[in-house]
Short mmCIF file of C-alpha atoms and ligand atoms in Angstrom, two decimals:
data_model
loop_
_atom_site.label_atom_id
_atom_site.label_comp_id
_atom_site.label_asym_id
_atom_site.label_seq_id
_atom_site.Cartn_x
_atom_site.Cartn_y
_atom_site.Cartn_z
CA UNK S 1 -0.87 -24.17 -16.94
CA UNK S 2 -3.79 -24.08 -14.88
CA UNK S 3 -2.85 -26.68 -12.56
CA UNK S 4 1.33 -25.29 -12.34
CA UNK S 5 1.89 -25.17 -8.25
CA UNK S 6 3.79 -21.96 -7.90
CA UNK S 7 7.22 -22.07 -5.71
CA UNK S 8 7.47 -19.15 -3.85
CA UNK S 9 10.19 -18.11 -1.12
CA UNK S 10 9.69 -15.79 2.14
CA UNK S 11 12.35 -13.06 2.07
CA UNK S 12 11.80 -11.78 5.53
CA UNK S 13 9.84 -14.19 8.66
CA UNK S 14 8.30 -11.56 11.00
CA UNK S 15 5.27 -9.64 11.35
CA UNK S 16 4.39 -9.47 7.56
CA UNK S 17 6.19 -12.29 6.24
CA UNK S 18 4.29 -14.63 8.76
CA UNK S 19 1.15 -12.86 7.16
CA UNK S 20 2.51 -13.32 3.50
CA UNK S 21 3.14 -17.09 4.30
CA UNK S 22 0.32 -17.81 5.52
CA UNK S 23 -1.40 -17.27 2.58
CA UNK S 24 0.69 -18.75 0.34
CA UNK S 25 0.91 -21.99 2.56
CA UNK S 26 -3.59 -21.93 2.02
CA UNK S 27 -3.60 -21.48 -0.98
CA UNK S 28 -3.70 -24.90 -3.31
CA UNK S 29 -1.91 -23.33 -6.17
CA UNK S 30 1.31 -22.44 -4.28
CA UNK S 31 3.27 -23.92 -1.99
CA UNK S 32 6.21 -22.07 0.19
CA UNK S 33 9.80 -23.72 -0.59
CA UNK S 34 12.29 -21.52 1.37
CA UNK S 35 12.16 -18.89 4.24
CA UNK S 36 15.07 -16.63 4.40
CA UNK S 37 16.21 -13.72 7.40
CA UNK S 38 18.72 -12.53 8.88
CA UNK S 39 18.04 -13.64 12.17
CA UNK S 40 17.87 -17.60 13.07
CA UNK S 41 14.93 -17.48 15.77
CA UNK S 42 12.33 -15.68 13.29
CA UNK S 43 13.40 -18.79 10.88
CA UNK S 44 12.99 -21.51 13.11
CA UNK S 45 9.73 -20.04 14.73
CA UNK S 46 7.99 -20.03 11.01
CA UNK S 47 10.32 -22.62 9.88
CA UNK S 48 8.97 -25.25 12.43
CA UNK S 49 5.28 -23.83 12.30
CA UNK S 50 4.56 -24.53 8.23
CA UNK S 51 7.02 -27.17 7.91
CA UNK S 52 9.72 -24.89 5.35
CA UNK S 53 12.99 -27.04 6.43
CA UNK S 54 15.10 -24.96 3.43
CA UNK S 55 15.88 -21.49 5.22
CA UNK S 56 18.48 -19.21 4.53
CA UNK S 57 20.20 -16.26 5.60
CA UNK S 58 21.61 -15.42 2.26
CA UNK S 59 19.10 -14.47 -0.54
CA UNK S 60 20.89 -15.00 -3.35
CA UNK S 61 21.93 -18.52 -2.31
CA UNK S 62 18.39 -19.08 -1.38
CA UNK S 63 17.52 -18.11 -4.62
CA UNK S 64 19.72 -19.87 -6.18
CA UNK S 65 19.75 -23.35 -4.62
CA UNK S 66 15.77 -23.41 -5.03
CA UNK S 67 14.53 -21.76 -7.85
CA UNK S 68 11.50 -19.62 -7.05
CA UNK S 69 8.69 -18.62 -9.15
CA UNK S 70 8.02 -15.38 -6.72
CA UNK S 71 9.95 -14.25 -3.82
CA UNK S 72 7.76 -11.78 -1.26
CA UNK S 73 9.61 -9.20 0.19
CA UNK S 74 7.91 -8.34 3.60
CA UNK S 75 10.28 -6.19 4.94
CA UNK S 76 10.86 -2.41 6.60
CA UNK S 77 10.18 -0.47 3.49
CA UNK S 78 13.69 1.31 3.77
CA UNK S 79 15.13 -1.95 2.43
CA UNK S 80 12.33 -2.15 -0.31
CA UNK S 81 14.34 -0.91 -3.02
CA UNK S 82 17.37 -2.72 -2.22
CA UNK S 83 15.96 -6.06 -2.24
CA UNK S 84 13.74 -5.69 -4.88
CA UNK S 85 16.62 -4.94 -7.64
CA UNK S 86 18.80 -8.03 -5.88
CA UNK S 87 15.87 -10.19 -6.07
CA UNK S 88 14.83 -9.18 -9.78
CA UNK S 89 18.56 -9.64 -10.92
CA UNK S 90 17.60 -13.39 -10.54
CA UNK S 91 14.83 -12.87 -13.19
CA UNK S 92 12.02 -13.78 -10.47
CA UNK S 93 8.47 -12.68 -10.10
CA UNK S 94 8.10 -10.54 -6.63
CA UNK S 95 5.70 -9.45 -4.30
CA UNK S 96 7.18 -6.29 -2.22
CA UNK S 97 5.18 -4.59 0.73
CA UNK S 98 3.92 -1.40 0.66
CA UNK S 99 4.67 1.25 0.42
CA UNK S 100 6.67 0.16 -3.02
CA UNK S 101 9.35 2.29 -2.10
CA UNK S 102 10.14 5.70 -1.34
CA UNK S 103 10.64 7.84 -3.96
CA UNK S 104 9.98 7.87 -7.56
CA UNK S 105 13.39 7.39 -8.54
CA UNK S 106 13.48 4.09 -6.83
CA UNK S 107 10.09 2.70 -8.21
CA UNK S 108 10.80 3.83 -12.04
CA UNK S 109 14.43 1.89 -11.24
CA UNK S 110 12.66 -1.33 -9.83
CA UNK S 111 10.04 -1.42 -13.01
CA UNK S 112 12.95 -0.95 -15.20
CA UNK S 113 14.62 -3.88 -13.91
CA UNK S 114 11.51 -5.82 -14.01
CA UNK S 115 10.86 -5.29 -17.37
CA UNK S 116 14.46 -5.57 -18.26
CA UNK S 117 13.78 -9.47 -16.49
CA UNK S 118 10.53 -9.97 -18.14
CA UNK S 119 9.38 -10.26 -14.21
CA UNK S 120 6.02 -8.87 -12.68
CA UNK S 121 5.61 -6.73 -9.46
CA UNK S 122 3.29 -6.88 -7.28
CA UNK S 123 3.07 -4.46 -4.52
CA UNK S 124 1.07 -6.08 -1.39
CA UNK S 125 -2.28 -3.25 -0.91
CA UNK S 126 -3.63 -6.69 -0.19
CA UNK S 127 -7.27 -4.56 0.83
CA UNK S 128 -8.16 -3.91 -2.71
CA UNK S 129 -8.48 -7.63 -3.55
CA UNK S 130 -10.15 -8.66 0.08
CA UNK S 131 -13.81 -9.28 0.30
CA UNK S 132 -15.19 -6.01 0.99
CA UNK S 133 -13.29 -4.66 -1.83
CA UNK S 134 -14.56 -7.66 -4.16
CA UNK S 135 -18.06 -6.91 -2.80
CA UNK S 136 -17.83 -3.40 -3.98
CA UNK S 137 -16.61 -4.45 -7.30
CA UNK S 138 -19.68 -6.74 -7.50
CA UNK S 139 -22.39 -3.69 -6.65
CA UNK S 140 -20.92 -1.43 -9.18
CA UNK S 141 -20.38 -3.64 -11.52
CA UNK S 142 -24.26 -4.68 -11.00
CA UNK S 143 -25.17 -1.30 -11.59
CA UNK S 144 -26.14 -1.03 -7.85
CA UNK S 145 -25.16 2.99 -7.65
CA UNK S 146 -25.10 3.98 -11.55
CA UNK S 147 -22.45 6.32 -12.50
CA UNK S 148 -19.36 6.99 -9.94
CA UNK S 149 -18.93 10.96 -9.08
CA UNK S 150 -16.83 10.92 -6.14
CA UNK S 151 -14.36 8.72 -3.58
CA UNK S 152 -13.56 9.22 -0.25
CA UNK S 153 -10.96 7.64 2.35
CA UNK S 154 -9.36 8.26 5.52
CA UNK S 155 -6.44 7.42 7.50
CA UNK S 156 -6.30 6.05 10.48
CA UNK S 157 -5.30 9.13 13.03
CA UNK S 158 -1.67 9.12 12.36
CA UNK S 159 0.85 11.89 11.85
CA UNK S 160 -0.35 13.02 8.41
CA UNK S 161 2.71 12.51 6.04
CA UNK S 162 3.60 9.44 7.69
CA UNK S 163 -0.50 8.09 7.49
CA UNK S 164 -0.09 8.89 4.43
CA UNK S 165 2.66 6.57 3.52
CA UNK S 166 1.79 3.96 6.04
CA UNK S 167 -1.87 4.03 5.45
CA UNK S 168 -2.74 6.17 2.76
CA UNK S 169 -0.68 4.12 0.27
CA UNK S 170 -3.45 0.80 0.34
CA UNK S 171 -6.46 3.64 0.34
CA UNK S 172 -5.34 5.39 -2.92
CA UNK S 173 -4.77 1.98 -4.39
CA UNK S 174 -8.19 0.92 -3.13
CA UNK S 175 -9.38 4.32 -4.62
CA UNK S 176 -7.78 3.44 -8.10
CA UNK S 177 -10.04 0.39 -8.23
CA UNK S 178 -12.56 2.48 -9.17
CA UNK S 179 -10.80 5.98 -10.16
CA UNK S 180 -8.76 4.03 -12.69
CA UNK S 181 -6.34 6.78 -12.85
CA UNK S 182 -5.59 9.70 -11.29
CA UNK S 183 -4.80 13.02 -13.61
CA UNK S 184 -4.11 15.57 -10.67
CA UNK S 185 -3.55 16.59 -6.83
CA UNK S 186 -4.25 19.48 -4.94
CA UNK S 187 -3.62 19.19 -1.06
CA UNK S 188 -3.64 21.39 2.26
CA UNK S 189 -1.36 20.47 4.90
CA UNK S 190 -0.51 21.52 8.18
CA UNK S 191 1.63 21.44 10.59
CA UNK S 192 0.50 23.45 14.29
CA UNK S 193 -2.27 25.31 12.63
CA UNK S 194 -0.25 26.55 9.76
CA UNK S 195 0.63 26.04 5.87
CA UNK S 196 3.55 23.45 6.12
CA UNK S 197 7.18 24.80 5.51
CA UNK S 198 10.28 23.69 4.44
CA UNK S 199 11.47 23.44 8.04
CA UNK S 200 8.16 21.16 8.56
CA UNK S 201 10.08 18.58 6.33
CA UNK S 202 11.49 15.61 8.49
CA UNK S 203 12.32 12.31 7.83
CA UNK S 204 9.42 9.55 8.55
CA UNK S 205 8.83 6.49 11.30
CA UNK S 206 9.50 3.10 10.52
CA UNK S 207 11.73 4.33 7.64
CA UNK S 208 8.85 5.08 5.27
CA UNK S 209 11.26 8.38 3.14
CA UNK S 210 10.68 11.69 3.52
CA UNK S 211 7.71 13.33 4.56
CA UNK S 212 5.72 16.71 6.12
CA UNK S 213 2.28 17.58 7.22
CA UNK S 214 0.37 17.08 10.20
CA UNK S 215 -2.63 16.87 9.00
CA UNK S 216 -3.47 16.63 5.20
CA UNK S 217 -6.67 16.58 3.16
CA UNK S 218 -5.73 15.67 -0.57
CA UNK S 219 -8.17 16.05 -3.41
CA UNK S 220 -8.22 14.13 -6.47
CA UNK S 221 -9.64 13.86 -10.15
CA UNK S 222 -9.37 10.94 -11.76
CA UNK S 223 -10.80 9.69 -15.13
CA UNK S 224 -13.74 11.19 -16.44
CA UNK S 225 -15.62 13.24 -14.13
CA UNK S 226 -14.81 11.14 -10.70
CA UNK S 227 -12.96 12.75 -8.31
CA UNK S 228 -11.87 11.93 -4.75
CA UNK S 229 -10.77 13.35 -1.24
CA UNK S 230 -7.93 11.64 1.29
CA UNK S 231 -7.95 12.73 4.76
CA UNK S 232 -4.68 12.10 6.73
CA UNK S 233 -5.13 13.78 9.83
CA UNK S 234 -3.66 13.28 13.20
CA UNK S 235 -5.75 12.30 16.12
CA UNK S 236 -5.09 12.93 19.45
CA UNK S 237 -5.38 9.34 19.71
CA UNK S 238 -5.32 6.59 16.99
CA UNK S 239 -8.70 5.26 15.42
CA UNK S 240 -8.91 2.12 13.28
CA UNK S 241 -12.83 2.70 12.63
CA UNK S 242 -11.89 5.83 10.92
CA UNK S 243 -10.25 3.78 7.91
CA UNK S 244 -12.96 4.13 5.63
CA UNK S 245 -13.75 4.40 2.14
CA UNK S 246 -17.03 5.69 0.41
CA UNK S 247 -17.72 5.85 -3.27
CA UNK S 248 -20.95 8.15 -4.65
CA UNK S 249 -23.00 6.91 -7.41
CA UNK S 250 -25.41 8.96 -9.24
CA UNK S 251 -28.33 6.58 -8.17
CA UNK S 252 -26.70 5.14 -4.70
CA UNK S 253 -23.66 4.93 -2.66
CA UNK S 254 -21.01 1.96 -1.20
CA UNK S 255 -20.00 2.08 2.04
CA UNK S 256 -16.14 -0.12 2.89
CA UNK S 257 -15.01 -1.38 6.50
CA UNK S 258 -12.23 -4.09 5.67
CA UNK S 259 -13.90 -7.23 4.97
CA UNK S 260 -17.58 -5.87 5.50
CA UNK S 261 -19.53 -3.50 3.08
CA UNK S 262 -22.81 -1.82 3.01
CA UNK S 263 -25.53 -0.26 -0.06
CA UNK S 264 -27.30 2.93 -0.17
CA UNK S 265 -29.74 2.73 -2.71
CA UNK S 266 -29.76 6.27 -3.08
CA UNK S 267 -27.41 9.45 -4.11
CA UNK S 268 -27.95 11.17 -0.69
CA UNK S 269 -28.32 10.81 3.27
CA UNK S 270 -32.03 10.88 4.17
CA UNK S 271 -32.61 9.99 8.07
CA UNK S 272 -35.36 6.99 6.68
CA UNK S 273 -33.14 5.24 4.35
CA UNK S 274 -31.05 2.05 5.64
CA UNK S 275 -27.61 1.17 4.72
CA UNK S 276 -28.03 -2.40 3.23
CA UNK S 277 -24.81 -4.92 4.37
CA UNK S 278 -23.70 -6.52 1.17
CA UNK S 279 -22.35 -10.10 1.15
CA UNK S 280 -18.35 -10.59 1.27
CA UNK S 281 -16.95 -11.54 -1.32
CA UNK S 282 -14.49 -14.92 -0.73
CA UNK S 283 -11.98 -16.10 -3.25
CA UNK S 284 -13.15 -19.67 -4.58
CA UNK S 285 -10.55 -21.68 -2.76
CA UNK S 286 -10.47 -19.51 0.60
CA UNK S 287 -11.81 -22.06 3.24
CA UNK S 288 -13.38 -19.96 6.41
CA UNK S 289 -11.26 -22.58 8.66
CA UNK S 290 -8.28 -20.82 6.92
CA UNK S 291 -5.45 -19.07 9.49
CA UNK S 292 -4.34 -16.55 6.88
CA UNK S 293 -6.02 -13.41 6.72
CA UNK S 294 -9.05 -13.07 3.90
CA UNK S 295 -7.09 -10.42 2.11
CA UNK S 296 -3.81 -11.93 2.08
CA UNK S 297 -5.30 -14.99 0.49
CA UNK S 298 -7.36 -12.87 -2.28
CA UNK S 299 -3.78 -11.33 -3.11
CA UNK S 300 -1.86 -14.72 -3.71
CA UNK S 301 -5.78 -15.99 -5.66
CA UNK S 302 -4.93 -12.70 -7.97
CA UNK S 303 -1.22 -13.47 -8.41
CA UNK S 304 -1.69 -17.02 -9.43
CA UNK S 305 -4.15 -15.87 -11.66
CA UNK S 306 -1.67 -13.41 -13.22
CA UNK S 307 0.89 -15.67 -13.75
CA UNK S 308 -1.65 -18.10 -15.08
CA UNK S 309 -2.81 -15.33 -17.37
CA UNK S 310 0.51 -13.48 -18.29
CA UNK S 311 -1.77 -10.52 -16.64
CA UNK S 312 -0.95 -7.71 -14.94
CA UNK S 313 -1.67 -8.26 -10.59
CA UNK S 314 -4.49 -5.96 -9.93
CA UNK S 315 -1.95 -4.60 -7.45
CA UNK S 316 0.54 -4.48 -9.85
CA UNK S 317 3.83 -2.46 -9.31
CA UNK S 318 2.34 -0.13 -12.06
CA UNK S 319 -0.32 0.31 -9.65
CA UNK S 320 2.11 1.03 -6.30
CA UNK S 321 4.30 3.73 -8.39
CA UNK S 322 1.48 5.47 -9.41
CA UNK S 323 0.26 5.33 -5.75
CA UNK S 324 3.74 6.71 -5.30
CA UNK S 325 2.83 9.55 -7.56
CA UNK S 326 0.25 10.21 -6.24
CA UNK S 327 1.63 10.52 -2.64
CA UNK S 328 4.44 12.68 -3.98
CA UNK S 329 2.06 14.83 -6.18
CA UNK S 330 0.29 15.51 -2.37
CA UNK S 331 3.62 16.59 -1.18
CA UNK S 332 4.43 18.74 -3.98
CA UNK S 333 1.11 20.42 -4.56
CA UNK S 334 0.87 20.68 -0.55
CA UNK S 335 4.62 22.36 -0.58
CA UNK S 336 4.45 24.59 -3.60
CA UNK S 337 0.91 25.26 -3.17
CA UNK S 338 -0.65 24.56 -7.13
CA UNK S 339 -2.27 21.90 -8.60
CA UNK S 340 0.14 18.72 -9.79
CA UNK S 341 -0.84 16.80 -13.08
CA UNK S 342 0.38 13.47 -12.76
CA UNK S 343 2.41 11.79 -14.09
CA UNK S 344 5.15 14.24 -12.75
CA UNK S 345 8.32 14.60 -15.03
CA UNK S 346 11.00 15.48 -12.22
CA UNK S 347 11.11 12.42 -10.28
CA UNK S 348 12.85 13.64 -7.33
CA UNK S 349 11.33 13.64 -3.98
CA UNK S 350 9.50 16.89 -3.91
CA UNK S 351 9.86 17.90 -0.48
CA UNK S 352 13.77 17.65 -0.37
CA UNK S 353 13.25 19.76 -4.26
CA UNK S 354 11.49 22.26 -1.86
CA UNK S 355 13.57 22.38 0.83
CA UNK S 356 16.47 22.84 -1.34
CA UNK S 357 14.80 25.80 -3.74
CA UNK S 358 13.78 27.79 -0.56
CA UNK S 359 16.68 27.41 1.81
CA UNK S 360 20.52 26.89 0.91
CA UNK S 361 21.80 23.92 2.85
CA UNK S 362 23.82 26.34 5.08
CA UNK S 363 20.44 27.54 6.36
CA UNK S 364 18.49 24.76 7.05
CA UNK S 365 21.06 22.28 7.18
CA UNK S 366 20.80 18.32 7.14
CA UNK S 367 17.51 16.53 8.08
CA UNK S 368 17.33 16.09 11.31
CA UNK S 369 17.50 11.90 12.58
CA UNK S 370 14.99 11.11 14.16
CA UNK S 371 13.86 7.94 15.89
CA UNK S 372 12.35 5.44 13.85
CA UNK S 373 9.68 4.19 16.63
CA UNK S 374 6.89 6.33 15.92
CA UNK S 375 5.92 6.84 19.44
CA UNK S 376 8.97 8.10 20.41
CA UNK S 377 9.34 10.14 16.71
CA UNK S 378 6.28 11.84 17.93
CA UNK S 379 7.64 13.00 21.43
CA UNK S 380 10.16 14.25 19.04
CA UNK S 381 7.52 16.30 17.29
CA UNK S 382 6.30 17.61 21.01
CA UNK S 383 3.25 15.34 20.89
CA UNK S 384 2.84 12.61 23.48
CA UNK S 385 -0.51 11.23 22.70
CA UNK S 386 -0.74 8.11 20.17
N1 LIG D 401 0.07 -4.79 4.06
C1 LIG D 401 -0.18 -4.52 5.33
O1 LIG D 401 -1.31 -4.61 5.80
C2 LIG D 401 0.94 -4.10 6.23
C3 LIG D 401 0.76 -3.99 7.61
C4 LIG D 401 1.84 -3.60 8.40
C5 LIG D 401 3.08 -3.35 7.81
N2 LIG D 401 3.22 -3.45 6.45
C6 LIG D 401 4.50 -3.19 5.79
O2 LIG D 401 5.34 -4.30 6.07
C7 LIG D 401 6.68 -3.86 6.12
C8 LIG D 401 7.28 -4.24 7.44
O3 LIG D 401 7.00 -5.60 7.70
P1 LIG D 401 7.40 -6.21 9.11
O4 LIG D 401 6.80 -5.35 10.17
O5 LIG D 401 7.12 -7.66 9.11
O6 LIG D 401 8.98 -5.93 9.01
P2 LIG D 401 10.10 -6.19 10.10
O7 LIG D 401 11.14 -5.16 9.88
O8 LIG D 401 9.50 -6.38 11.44
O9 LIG D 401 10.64 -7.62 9.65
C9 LIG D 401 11.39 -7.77 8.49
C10 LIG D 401 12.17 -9.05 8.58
O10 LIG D 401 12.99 -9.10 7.42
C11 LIG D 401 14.29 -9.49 7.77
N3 LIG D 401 15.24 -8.95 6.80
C12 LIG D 401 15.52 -7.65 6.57
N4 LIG D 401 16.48 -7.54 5.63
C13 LIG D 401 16.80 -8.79 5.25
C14 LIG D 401 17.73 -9.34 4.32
N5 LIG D 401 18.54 -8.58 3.58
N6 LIG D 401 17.79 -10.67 4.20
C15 LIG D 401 17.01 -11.48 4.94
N7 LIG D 401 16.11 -11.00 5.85
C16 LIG D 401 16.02 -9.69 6.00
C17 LIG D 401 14.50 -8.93 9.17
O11 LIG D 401 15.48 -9.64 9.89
C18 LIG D 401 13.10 -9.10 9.79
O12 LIG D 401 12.95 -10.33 10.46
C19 LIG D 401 6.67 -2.36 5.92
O13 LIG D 401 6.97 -2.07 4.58
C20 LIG D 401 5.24 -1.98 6.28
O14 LIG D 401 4.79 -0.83 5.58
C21 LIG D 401 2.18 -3.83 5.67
#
């Protein structure tokens, strides 16, 4: 089994799917064996540039004509759902970017099918499987910071509710590394200086659901006695160093940045003590000379390894829907003001539940459309800075 090359198809040849392919073309154990899109140019472009002469713009005779092992879906996440139940019906292993989708009703439907196909899921949070991730994994397991208390992340200045989906989807799966899982939300959100309400509730950019909150700080607890905080807050202009994540040991503390990560071999901040950088951590077969991304690669290294293993993908689709509920359990506890235990029986999207408990349709009528751009869904919102 071990030596099996896996045949995988691109469903989807821009931004993401160039990113996706990438990897799989690097990686020894898989090899890329049809591109499909819509649109001819984006298959000729990646198409000519790793030498895939089988593209497609029909899926299912893609599919079809060349038998895949997985098919990644790298596509706007509005069409997540959709092409994840047409792809499954084939009985095929996917990968599907994140966010999984965006509701619960739509993930508990695409695991349903999946296990209805004996398929697997993978959802791509390819930063929990990258080599400051793997280098965390290595210093706890090590017993570098003892006992984990406490996680923090943050977004990277976005709107809140749509960080949240964008970005804080991959930090709450990052966070799950360690939390393992999460038991319960409690959230403030805002939206101009005040408690968001139902009239805050819009749809999001780039097609990522529903969503409200400017800015949003979410606390969690997760097993045993850890628990965590997610920021989501808007800056007045956009700032990748704030994408962070922290974790506090009883006897030290970790310290992530991407690829890069750094020790404290201590509980708590004292002006004398030094951050220590730890050493990345590379999948075997990643070659530095590589053109796909670090991460990308460590996420195809783990799905071989699953399928190798009949194992579950570290991000596993398991993993994005309880992401999911946890990003809908921030909505809900934000809207309704309590505490949510996860995981959440009514699987509806909590902030259209709100919307429609508080305000007969009449009143507040339809969601408003709004642009999908998000610069120009934020003039919408008044704001003008990005
Ligand atoms: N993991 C990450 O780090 C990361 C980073 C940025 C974006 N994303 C996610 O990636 C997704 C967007 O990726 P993108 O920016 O490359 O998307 P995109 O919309 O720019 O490109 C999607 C491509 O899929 C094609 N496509 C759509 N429907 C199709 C169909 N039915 N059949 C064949 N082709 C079809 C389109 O023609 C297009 O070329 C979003 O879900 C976003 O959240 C992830």
């Amino acid at each position: 089994m071990k030596d099996k090359i896996y045949r995988v198809a691109i469903l989807g040849c821009r931004g993401r799917g160039r990113a996706a392919a990438l990897a799989y073309h690097d990686h020894p154990r898989t090899q890329i064996v049809s591109l499909c899109d819509l649109v001819q140019e984006r298959l000729d472009n990646l198409g000519t540039e790793l030498d895939v002469p089988a593209q497609y713009t029909d899926l299912d005779q893609m599919i079809q004509e060349n038998e895949p092992d997985i098919v990644a879906i790298p596509t706007g996440t509005e069409f997540h759902y959709d092409l994840c139940m047409r792809v499954l019906e084939h009985g095929v292993h996917i990968e599907v970017e994140k966010p999984m989708c965006v509701d619960l009703i739509q993930a508990d439907a695409v695991m349903a099918k999946a296990e209805s196909k004996k398929c697997k899921v993978a959802v791509h949070h390819q930063g929990r499987v990258g080599p400051g991730m793997l280098a965390l994994q290595r210093a706890v397991d090590q017993g570098k910071i003892g006992q984990i208390r406490y996680l923090y992340g943050s977004g990277k200045g976005y709107y809140g509710g749509y960080g949240l989906m964008n970005i804080g989807t991959h930090m709450i799966n990052n966070m799950l590394r360690f939390g393992q899982q999460c038991h319960s939300v409690v959230t403030q959100a805002t939206t101009n200086g005040r408690p968001i309400q139902p009239t805050d509730v819009v749809p999001s950019p780039s097609g990522m659901g529903t969503i409200a909150g400017e800015y949003i700080s979410a606390t969690f607890q997760f097993t045993g006695n850890v628990t965590g905080t997610l920021l989501q807050h808007r800056f007045d202009q956009m700032d990748t160093s704030a994408y962070v994540m922290e974790i506090l040991g009883s006897e030290g503390r970790l310290f992530w940045k991407g690829d890069q990560a750094w020790w404290l071999p201590q509980p708590h901040y004292l002006p004398d003590r030094q951050w220590e950088a730890l050493e990345p951590v590379f999948s075997d077969d990643y070659q530095r000379g590589n053109r796909s991304d670090a991460s990308d690669f460590g996420f195809v290294d783990e799905y071989v390894r699953t399928l190798d293993d009949d194992d579950q993908h570290q991000c596993s689709g398991y993993q994005g829907r309880h992401v999911l509920e946890i990003m809908m359990g921030i909505f809900e506890s934000a809207a309704y003001g309590i505490r949510v235990d996860l995981p959440q029986k009514d699987r509806q999207h909590p902030l259209l539940r709100w919307r429609a408990d508080r305000h007969s349709n009449e009143e507040l009528g339809d969601l408003d459309l709004l642009p999908r751009d998000y610069s120009s869904w934020l003039s919408r919102q008044g704001i003008e800075r990005f």
